[in-house]
C-alpha positions as CSV (number, residue, x, y, z in Angstrom):
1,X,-38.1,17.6,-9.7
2,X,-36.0,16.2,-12.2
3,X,-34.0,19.2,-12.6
4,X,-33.2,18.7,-8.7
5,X,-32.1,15.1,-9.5
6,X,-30.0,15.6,-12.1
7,X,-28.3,19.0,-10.1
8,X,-27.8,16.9,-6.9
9,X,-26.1,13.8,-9.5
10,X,-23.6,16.9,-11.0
11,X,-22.8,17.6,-7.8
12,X,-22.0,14.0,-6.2
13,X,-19.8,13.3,-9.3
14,X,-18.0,16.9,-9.2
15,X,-17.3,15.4,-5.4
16,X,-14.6,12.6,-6.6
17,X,-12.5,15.8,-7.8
18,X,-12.0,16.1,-3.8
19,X,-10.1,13.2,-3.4
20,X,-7.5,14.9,-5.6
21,X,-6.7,16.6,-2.8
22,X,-5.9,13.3,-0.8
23,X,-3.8,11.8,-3.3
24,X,-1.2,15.3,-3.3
25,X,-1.1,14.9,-0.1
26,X,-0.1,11.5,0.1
27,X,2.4,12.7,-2.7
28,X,4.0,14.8,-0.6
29,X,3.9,12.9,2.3
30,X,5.8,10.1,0.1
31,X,8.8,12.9,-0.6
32,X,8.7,13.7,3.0
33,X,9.1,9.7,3.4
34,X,11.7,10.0,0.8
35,X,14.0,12.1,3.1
36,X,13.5,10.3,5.8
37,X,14.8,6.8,3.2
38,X,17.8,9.2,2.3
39,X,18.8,9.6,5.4
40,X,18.3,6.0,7.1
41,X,20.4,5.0,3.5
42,X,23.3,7.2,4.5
43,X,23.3,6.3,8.0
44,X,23.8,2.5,6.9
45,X,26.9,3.3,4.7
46,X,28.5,5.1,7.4
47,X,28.1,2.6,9.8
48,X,28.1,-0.5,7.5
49,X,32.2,-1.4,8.3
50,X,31.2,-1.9,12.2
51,X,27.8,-3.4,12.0
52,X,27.8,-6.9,12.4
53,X,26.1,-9.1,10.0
54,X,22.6,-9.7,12.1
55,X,22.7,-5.8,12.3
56,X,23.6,-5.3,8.4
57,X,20.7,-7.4,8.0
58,X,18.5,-5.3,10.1
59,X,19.3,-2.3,8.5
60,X,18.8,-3.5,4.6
61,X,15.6,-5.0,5.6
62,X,14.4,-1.5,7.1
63,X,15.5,-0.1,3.7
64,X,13.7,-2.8,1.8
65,X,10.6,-2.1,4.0
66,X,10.4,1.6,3.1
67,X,10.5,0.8,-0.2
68,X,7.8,-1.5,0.2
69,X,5.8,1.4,2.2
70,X,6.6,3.8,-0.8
71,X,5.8,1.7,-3.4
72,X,2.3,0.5,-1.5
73,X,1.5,4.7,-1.2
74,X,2.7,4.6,-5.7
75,X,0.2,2.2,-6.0
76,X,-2.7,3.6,-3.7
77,X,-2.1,6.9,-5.5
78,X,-1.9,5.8,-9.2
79,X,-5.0,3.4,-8.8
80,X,-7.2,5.6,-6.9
81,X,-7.2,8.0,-9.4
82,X,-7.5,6.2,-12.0
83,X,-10.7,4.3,-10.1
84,X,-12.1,7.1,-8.8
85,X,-11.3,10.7,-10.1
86,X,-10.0,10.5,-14.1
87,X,-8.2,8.2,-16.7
88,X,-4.8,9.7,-16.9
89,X,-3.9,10.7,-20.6
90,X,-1.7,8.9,-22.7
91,X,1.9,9.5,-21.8
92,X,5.0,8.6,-22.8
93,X,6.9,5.6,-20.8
94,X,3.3,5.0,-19.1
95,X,3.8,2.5,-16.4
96,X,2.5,-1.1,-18.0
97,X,0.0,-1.7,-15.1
98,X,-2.0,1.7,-15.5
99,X,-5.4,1.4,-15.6
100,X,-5.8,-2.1,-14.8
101,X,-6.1,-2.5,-11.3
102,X,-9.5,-2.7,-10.5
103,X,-11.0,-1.8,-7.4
104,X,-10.4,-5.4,-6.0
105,X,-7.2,-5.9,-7.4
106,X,-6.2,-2.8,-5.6
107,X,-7.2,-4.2,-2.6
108,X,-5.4,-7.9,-2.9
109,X,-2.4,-6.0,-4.0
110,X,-2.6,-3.4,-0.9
111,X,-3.1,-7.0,1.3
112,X,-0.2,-8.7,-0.3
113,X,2.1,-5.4,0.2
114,X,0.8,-5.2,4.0
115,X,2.0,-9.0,4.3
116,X,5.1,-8.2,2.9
117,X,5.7,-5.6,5.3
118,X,4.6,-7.2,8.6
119,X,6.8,-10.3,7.3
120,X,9.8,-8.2,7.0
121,X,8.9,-6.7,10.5
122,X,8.3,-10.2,11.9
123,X,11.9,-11.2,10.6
124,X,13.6,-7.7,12.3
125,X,11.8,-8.8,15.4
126,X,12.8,-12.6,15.0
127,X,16.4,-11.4,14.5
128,X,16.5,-9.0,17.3
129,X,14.4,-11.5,19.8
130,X,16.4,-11.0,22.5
131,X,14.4,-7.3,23.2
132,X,11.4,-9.4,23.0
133,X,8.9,-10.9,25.8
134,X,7.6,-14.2,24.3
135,X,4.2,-12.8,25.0
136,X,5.3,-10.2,22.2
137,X,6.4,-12.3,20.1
138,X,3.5,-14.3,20.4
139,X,0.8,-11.3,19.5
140,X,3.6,-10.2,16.6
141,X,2.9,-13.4,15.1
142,X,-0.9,-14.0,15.5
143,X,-1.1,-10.1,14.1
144,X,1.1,-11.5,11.2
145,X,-1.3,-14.4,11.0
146,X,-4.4,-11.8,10.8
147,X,-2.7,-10.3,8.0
148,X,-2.0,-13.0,5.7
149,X,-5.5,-14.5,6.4
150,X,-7.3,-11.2,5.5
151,X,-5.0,-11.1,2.1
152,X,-5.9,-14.4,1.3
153,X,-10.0,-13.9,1.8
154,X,-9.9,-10.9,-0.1
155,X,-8.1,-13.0,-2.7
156,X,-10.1,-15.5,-2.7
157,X,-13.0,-12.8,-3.1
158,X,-12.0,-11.2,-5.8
159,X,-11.3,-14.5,-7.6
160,X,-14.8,-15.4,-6.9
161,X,-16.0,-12.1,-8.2
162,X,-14.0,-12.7,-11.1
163,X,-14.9,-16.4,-12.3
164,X,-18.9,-15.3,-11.9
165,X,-18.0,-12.8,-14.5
166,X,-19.0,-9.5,-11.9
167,X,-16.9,-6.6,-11.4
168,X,-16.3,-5.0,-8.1
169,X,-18.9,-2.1,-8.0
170,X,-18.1,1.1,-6.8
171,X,-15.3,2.5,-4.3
172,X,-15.5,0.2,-1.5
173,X,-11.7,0.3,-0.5
């Protein structure tokens, strides 16, 4: 029986190695996101001597948002594997934060990019209002509101967690 046990154990931690799979994936999908950057960047040049400046703005803060998009998939990546499938081996030029995020750290800092996203959104909409039904406007702002509110509980959470000396156990992203 114990043989059983400890053969059904192997194979439940020989399972994380499957999330591997998810993590490529979202690396390519993050190159495919990285054409799709390029060419939203190259539009914006070509066009940037007859956009005015509420449409300049528009256009840099669709920029900034990708990058906030891409760097939130970096992040979900990076600390996924590390919490869940392997320690990476030393390398050289490691990034400074590797390793550290926690499995509730990773999930104020996915919150607080998710914020910063929906903020950016809000301020496209705010600056393009005019396409907007106050009713939409409305429901953009209370879904904003949601979003800031959940980062801040899970904040709060993990702060909790923290200053009772507990660690967030296991992957519940």
């Amino acid at each position: 029986m114990k043989r059983l046990e400890l053969a059904i154990e192997s194979i439940i931690l020989a399972s994380r190695w499957l999330l591997v799979v998810f993590y490529l994936g979202l690396g390519l999908a993050l190159a495919v996101y990285a054409v799709s950057f390029a060419k939203k960047l190259f539009e914006f040049i070509t066009q940037v001597m007859v956009l005015n400046d509420t449409d300049t703005i528009l256009k840099m803060l669709g920029l900034i948002d990708a990058a906030l998009v891409a760097s939130l998939v970096v992040m979900v990546i990076i600390s996924g594997y590390e919490n869940f499938v392997s320690r990476f081996d030393e390398h050289e030029g490691e990034v400074q934060w590797l390793g550290t995020i926690d499995v509730g750290s990773l999930k104020v800092k996915v919150a607080s990019t998710i914020v910063a996203i929906s903020s950016i959104h809000l301020l496209q909409v705010f600056l393009n209002s005019a396409t907007y039904t106050s009713i939409q406007l409305m429901w953009l702002t209370l879904m904003h509101m949601a979003f800031v509110a959940s980062a801040l509980l899970l904040a709060y959470i993990d702060r909790l967690a923290k200053n009772k000396g507990d660690k967030p156990k296991g992957p519940d992203l």
